[in-house]
């Protein structure tokens, strides 16, 4: 109950409420019509840091920002409920990349500058000279804000791909965990009109994004947001979620009873990367990040079942999961021990 009260205190704090409202407004501003179907928005509410009942708990206090409206869904033509931003917010139409550049220079950023994305490549991922030259040329292309509509660009052009990467980068940066499930990213990409361009961007730029298939869940992660196994930008909700996991593992008898394995991994070091610089990581870093569900693990599978085994169902730590389901996400809870492993690593602060 104490943790629940502390979490409610976070959601009720003016600082957090303003922060999450701005995150939500910026997400809507990534769309052409500044609105999203509620069923798509619900996929991101956990990662955005929204409360479970965000419509009544939060949005009702911001009638000048948001409204619920009904429109035809472009995919099937059926009437669907949308969350719409009432008016465009110029002060929010600044991406994280632009904010960094403005902060470092101390002057207002000019549009069209060649902002470079931070890239970190694992050891063994050697780029051929011609590929490295292409990446350098690509990095030097003008940076187009994700809050601009650039669908007029040829979809197969390098400039369009850099804009696609900018949209993906900004989307992940808006999330408190700086990561989300791949199906959420692709669902949003389809709605925005990117088609398979999000998938291509993830495949072409492993130095910017991780794509992991651990615990039978494809996860897309913004690579620069992590150092070692820690989030660089700590958020109160991330610390709170880790405390829920710590509560589940609090007693040694819970972890050892009925032969349920304890998931502990030794932390190793991941190297840093300067802005726009390509950095290689040693083998230990690659192993560590793969263990943390952060690095590309295409084709890998931990063999976890969606339903609990008999031993898991009898274990004393399994039942408390239902009591905190609303706080740590229903989808993750159903994965039982794999969820414990997932969170105790990536939510650590």
Short mmCIF file of C-alpha atoms in Angstrom, two decimals, residues 44-334:
data_model
loop_
_atom_site.label_atom_id
_atom_site.label_comp_id
_atom_site.label_asym_id
_atom_site.label_seq_id
_atom_site.Cartn_x
_atom_site.Cartn_y
_atom_site.Cartn_z
CA UNK A 44 1.89 3.63 -25.31
CA UNK A 45 0.27 4.76 -22.06
CA UNK A 46 2.50 2.58 -19.86
CA UNK A 47 5.70 3.70 -21.61
CA UNK A 48 4.59 7.35 -21.64
CA UNK A 49 4.05 7.26 -17.89
CA UNK A 50 0.30 7.84 -18.12
CA UNK A 51 -1.91 6.62 -15.27
CA UNK A 52 -4.18 3.68 -16.06
CA UNK A 53 -7.31 5.85 -16.05
CA UNK A 54 -5.60 8.76 -17.79
CA UNK A 55 -8.74 10.02 -19.56
CA UNK A 56 -10.65 10.77 -16.36
CA UNK A 57 -7.68 11.20 -14.03
CA UNK A 58 -5.56 13.51 -16.20
CA UNK A 59 -7.09 14.72 -19.44
CA UNK A 60 -10.22 16.13 -17.84
CA UNK A 61 -8.02 18.72 -16.11
CA UNK A 62 -6.60 19.96 -19.44
CA UNK A 63 -9.64 20.91 -21.56
CA UNK A 64 -7.58 23.57 -23.35
CA UNK A 65 -5.13 20.90 -24.55
CA UNK A 66 -7.09 17.77 -25.44
CA UNK A 67 -10.50 16.62 -26.57
CA UNK A 68 -12.07 13.25 -27.31
CA UNK A 69 -13.62 13.18 -30.77
CA UNK A 70 -15.00 10.63 -33.20
CA UNK A 71 -13.59 10.16 -36.70
CA UNK A 72 -13.37 7.44 -39.29
CA UNK A 73 -10.41 5.14 -38.83
CA UNK A 74 -8.29 5.32 -42.03
CA UNK A 75 -7.56 1.59 -41.86
CA UNK A 76 -11.14 0.27 -41.85
CA UNK A 77 -13.39 3.32 -42.27
CA UNK A 78 -15.22 2.65 -39.00
CA UNK A 79 -16.08 5.41 -36.56
CA UNK A 80 -13.41 5.45 -33.85
CA UNK A 81 -12.70 7.53 -30.76
CA UNK A 82 -9.62 9.74 -31.06
CA UNK A 83 -7.64 11.90 -28.68
CA UNK A 84 -6.99 15.22 -30.41
CA UNK A 85 -4.72 18.12 -29.57
CA UNK A 86 -6.90 21.22 -29.72
CA UNK A 87 -4.18 23.58 -30.93
CA UNK A 88 -0.61 23.28 -32.16
CA UNK A 89 2.02 24.12 -29.52
CA UNK A 90 4.98 25.83 -31.17
CA UNK A 91 6.96 25.77 -27.94
CA UNK A 92 6.75 21.95 -27.91
CA UNK A 93 7.61 21.43 -31.59
CA UNK A 94 11.31 21.09 -30.79
CA UNK A 95 12.87 17.65 -30.94
CA UNK A 96 15.42 16.32 -28.46
CA UNK A 97 18.12 16.50 -31.16
CA UNK A 98 17.35 20.17 -31.83
CA UNK A 99 17.23 20.93 -28.12
CA UNK A 100 20.70 19.46 -27.60
CA UNK A 101 22.15 21.38 -30.53
CA UNK A 102 20.64 24.65 -29.29
CA UNK A 103 21.89 24.02 -25.76
CA UNK A 104 25.44 23.21 -26.87
CA UNK A 105 25.70 26.25 -29.15
CA UNK A 106 23.80 28.61 -26.89
CA UNK A 107 21.97 30.09 -29.87
CA UNK A 108 18.66 29.42 -31.58
CA UNK A 109 18.98 26.47 -33.93
CA UNK A 110 18.67 27.12 -37.64
CA UNK A 111 16.65 24.66 -39.69
CA UNK A 112 18.42 22.38 -42.14
CA UNK A 113 21.65 21.90 -40.20
CA UNK A 114 23.33 18.47 -40.50
CA UNK A 115 22.70 17.17 -36.98
CA UNK A 116 24.37 13.80 -36.44
CA UNK A 117 22.84 10.90 -34.55
CA UNK A 118 24.85 9.15 -31.86
CA UNK A 119 25.89 5.71 -33.10
CA UNK A 120 27.48 2.83 -31.18
CA UNK A 121 28.35 -0.40 -32.97
CA UNK A 122 29.24 -3.68 -31.22
CA UNK A 123 32.59 -5.35 -31.71
CA UNK A 124 32.64 -7.45 -34.87
CA UNK A 125 30.23 -5.12 -36.63
CA UNK A 126 32.89 -3.70 -38.94
CA UNK A 127 31.69 -1.39 -41.67
CA UNK A 128 33.22 -1.62 -45.10
CA UNK A 129 34.89 1.57 -46.22
CA UNK A 130 32.21 2.39 -48.78
CA UNK A 131 29.47 1.74 -46.20
CA UNK A 132 31.25 3.92 -43.65
CA UNK A 133 31.55 6.66 -46.24
CA UNK A 134 27.84 6.37 -46.97
CA UNK A 135 27.00 6.61 -43.25
CA UNK A 136 29.16 9.73 -42.92
CA UNK A 137 27.45 11.27 -45.94
CA UNK A 138 24.05 10.30 -44.53
CA UNK A 139 24.88 11.87 -41.17
CA UNK A 140 25.81 15.12 -42.94
CA UNK A 141 22.41 15.41 -44.61
CA UNK A 142 20.15 18.20 -43.29
CA UNK A 143 18.20 17.26 -40.19
CA UNK A 144 14.45 17.60 -40.72
CA UNK A 145 12.39 17.97 -37.57
CA UNK A 146 10.03 15.06 -36.83
CA UNK A 147 7.37 17.70 -36.22
CA UNK A 148 7.50 18.71 -39.88
CA UNK A 149 5.54 16.89 -42.56
CA UNK A 150 8.11 15.62 -45.07
CA UNK A 151 6.12 12.95 -46.87
CA UNK A 152 6.76 14.88 -50.08
CA UNK A 153 10.28 13.41 -50.08
CA UNK A 154 10.89 10.31 -52.14
CA UNK A 155 10.31 7.37 -49.76
CA UNK A 156 13.50 5.61 -50.89
CA UNK A 157 15.76 8.66 -50.68
CA UNK A 158 18.47 9.03 -48.04
CA UNK A 159 16.94 12.30 -46.90
CA UNK A 160 13.58 10.63 -46.30
CA UNK A 161 15.30 7.86 -44.36
CA UNK A 162 17.04 10.39 -42.12
CA UNK A 163 13.69 12.02 -41.42
CA UNK A 164 12.21 8.59 -40.61
CA UNK A 165 15.06 7.96 -38.16
CA UNK A 166 14.39 11.39 -36.63
CA UNK A 167 10.73 10.47 -36.05
CA UNK A 168 11.68 7.13 -34.48
CA UNK A 169 14.34 8.78 -32.33
CA UNK A 170 11.90 11.39 -31.03
CA UNK A 171 9.17 8.80 -30.42
CA UNK A 172 11.44 6.65 -28.25
CA UNK A 173 12.80 9.70 -26.44
CA UNK A 174 9.28 10.68 -25.39
CA UNK A 175 8.91 7.37 -23.50
CA UNK A 176 10.03 7.23 -19.87
CA UNK A 177 11.81 3.91 -20.51
CA UNK A 178 13.20 4.99 -23.91
CA UNK A 179 11.92 1.71 -25.35
CA UNK A 180 8.69 -0.03 -26.27
CA UNK A 181 7.47 -3.20 -27.92
CA UNK A 182 8.08 -3.43 -31.64
CA UNK A 183 4.41 -4.05 -32.40
CA UNK A 184 3.59 -0.65 -30.87
CA UNK A 185 6.15 1.10 -33.07
CA UNK A 186 4.97 -0.63 -36.24
CA UNK A 187 1.30 -0.04 -35.46
CA UNK A 188 1.95 3.68 -35.05
CA UNK A 189 4.12 3.71 -38.18
CA UNK A 190 1.32 2.21 -40.24
CA UNK A 191 -1.15 4.78 -38.94
CA UNK A 192 1.26 7.66 -39.65
CA UNK A 193 1.77 6.46 -43.21
CA UNK A 194 5.35 5.20 -42.95
CA UNK A 195 4.45 1.67 -44.03
CA UNK A 196 7.53 -0.54 -43.62
CA UNK A 197 9.94 2.41 -43.42
CA UNK A 198 10.20 2.08 -39.63
CA UNK A 199 11.30 -1.54 -40.03
CA UNK A 200 13.90 -0.60 -42.63
CA UNK A 201 15.28 2.16 -40.41
CA UNK A 202 15.69 -0.27 -37.51
CA UNK A 203 17.51 -2.74 -39.76
CA UNK A 204 19.76 -0.15 -41.40
CA UNK A 205 20.89 1.63 -38.21
CA UNK A 206 21.75 -0.87 -35.44
CA UNK A 207 24.11 1.75 -34.02
CA UNK A 208 21.13 3.96 -33.16
CA UNK A 209 18.46 1.41 -32.20
CA UNK A 210 18.45 -1.99 -30.49
CA UNK A 211 15.97 -4.59 -31.64
CA UNK A 212 15.66 -7.49 -29.21
CA UNK A 213 13.60 -10.66 -29.45
CA UNK A 214 14.17 -11.72 -25.86
CA UNK A 215 11.33 -13.34 -23.88
CA UNK A 216 9.33 -13.77 -27.09
CA UNK A 217 8.80 -10.03 -27.27
CA UNK A 218 10.35 -7.78 -29.89
CA UNK A 219 11.54 -4.64 -28.13
CA UNK A 220 12.83 -1.47 -29.79
CA UNK A 221 15.27 0.53 -27.67
CA UNK A 222 16.98 3.87 -28.16
CA UNK A 223 20.59 2.82 -27.72
CA UNK A 224 22.06 6.16 -26.66
CA UNK A 225 19.65 6.38 -23.72
CA UNK A 226 21.49 3.60 -21.85
CA UNK A 227 24.89 3.49 -20.24
CA UNK A 228 25.87 0.09 -18.93
CA UNK A 229 22.49 -1.22 -17.76
CA UNK A 230 21.23 2.13 -16.51
CA UNK A 231 18.97 4.69 -18.06
CA UNK A 232 20.88 7.92 -18.53
CA UNK A 233 17.77 10.02 -17.85
CA UNK A 234 16.17 8.77 -14.65
CA UNK A 235 12.44 9.14 -14.22
CA UNK A 236 10.60 8.74 -10.89
CA UNK A 237 8.22 6.16 -12.37
CA UNK A 238 11.10 3.97 -13.50
CA UNK A 239 12.46 3.88 -9.97
CA UNK A 240 8.98 3.09 -8.68
CA UNK A 241 8.56 0.19 -11.10
CA UNK A 242 11.86 -1.27 -10.00
CA UNK A 243 10.72 -1.05 -6.40
CA UNK A 244 7.69 -3.18 -7.30
CA UNK A 245 10.04 -5.79 -8.70
CA UNK A 246 12.25 -5.54 -5.63
CA UNK A 247 9.17 -6.17 -3.51
CA UNK A 248 8.46 -9.34 -5.47
CA UNK A 249 12.00 -10.57 -4.85
CA UNK A 250 12.27 -9.23 -1.31
CA UNK A 251 12.33 -12.51 0.56
CA UNK A 252 15.00 -15.10 -0.15
CA UNK A 253 12.51 -17.90 0.46
CA UNK A 254 10.29 -16.60 -2.35
CA UNK A 255 13.15 -16.93 -4.81
CA UNK A 256 14.28 -20.36 -3.71
CA UNK A 257 10.99 -22.06 -2.99
CA UNK A 258 9.79 -24.81 -5.35
CA UNK A 259 12.99 -24.66 -7.35
CA UNK A 260 12.13 -21.42 -9.10
CA UNK A 261 15.42 -20.07 -10.49
CA UNK A 262 16.82 -16.72 -9.37
CA UNK A 263 17.60 -14.43 -12.26
CA UNK A 264 20.88 -12.70 -11.53
CA UNK A 265 23.31 -11.51 -14.13
CA UNK A 266 26.71 -9.99 -13.67
CA UNK A 267 26.90 -6.43 -14.90
CA UNK A 268 29.55 -5.54 -17.41
CA UNK A 269 30.60 -2.28 -19.00
CA UNK A 270 29.27 -0.59 -22.11
CA UNK A 271 31.32 2.15 -23.69
CA UNK A 272 30.10 5.69 -24.26
CA UNK A 273 29.61 7.46 -27.57
CA UNK A 274 30.00 11.10 -28.38
CA UNK A 275 27.39 12.86 -30.47
CA UNK A 276 27.42 11.44 -33.99
CA UNK A 277 30.49 9.28 -33.36
CA UNK A 278 30.63 5.59 -34.23
CA UNK A 279 31.96 3.64 -31.25
CA UNK A 280 32.73 -0.06 -31.02
CA UNK A 281 31.98 -2.04 -27.88
CA UNK A 282 33.94 -4.98 -26.55
CA UNK A 283 32.55 -8.51 -26.53
CA UNK A 284 31.57 -8.32 -22.87
CA UNK A 285 29.47 -5.25 -23.54
CA UNK A 286 27.62 -7.04 -26.30
CA UNK A 287 26.91 -10.03 -24.06
CA UNK A 288 25.75 -7.75 -21.27
CA UNK A 289 23.37 -5.76 -23.42
CA UNK A 290 21.92 -8.89 -24.98
CA UNK A 291 21.26 -10.18 -21.46
CA UNK A 292 19.51 -6.91 -20.63
CA UNK A 293 17.08 -7.25 -23.52
CA UNK A 294 18.64 -4.20 -25.11
CA UNK A 295 20.72 -5.32 -28.07
CA UNK A 296 19.62 -6.89 -31.31
CA UNK A 297 18.98 -10.58 -30.76
CA UNK A 298 17.18 -11.52 -33.96
CA UNK A 299 16.21 -15.16 -33.85
CA UNK A 300 17.02 -15.59 -30.16
CA UNK A 301 14.48 -17.08 -27.79
CA UNK A 302 14.68 -17.67 -24.07
CA UNK A 303 12.01 -20.34 -24.19
CA UNK A 304 9.71 -18.71 -21.65
CA UNK A 305 6.08 -19.71 -21.80
CA UNK A 306 3.29 -17.16 -21.71
CA UNK A 307 1.43 -19.27 -19.13
CA UNK A 308 3.07 -20.23 -15.82
CA UNK A 309 4.40 -23.72 -15.32
CA UNK A 310 3.17 -25.86 -12.44
CA UNK A 311 6.21 -24.94 -10.38
CA UNK A 312 5.67 -21.26 -11.11
CA UNK A 313 1.98 -21.41 -10.25
CA UNK A 314 2.81 -23.00 -6.89
CA UNK A 315 5.58 -20.54 -6.13
CA UNK A 316 4.66 -17.97 -3.51
CA UNK A 317 5.93 -15.06 -5.61
CA UNK A 318 3.53 -15.76 -8.47
CA UNK A 319 0.29 -14.78 -6.74
CA UNK A 320 1.29 -11.20 -5.73
CA UNK A 321 1.65 -10.43 -9.43
CA UNK A 322 -2.12 -10.10 -9.74
CA UNK A 323 -2.18 -7.49 -6.99
CA UNK A 324 0.22 -5.15 -8.78
CA UNK A 325 -0.88 -5.92 -12.33
CA UNK A 326 -2.26 -2.43 -12.85
CA UNK A 327 1.01 -0.82 -11.78
CA UNK A 328 3.56 -2.67 -13.87
CA UNK A 329 1.63 -3.58 -17.01
CA UNK A 330 -0.65 -6.48 -17.78
CA UNK A 331 1.32 -7.82 -20.75
CA UNK A 332 4.54 -8.03 -18.79
CA UNK A 333 2.89 -9.61 -15.76
CA UNK A 334 1.59 -12.52 -17.83
#
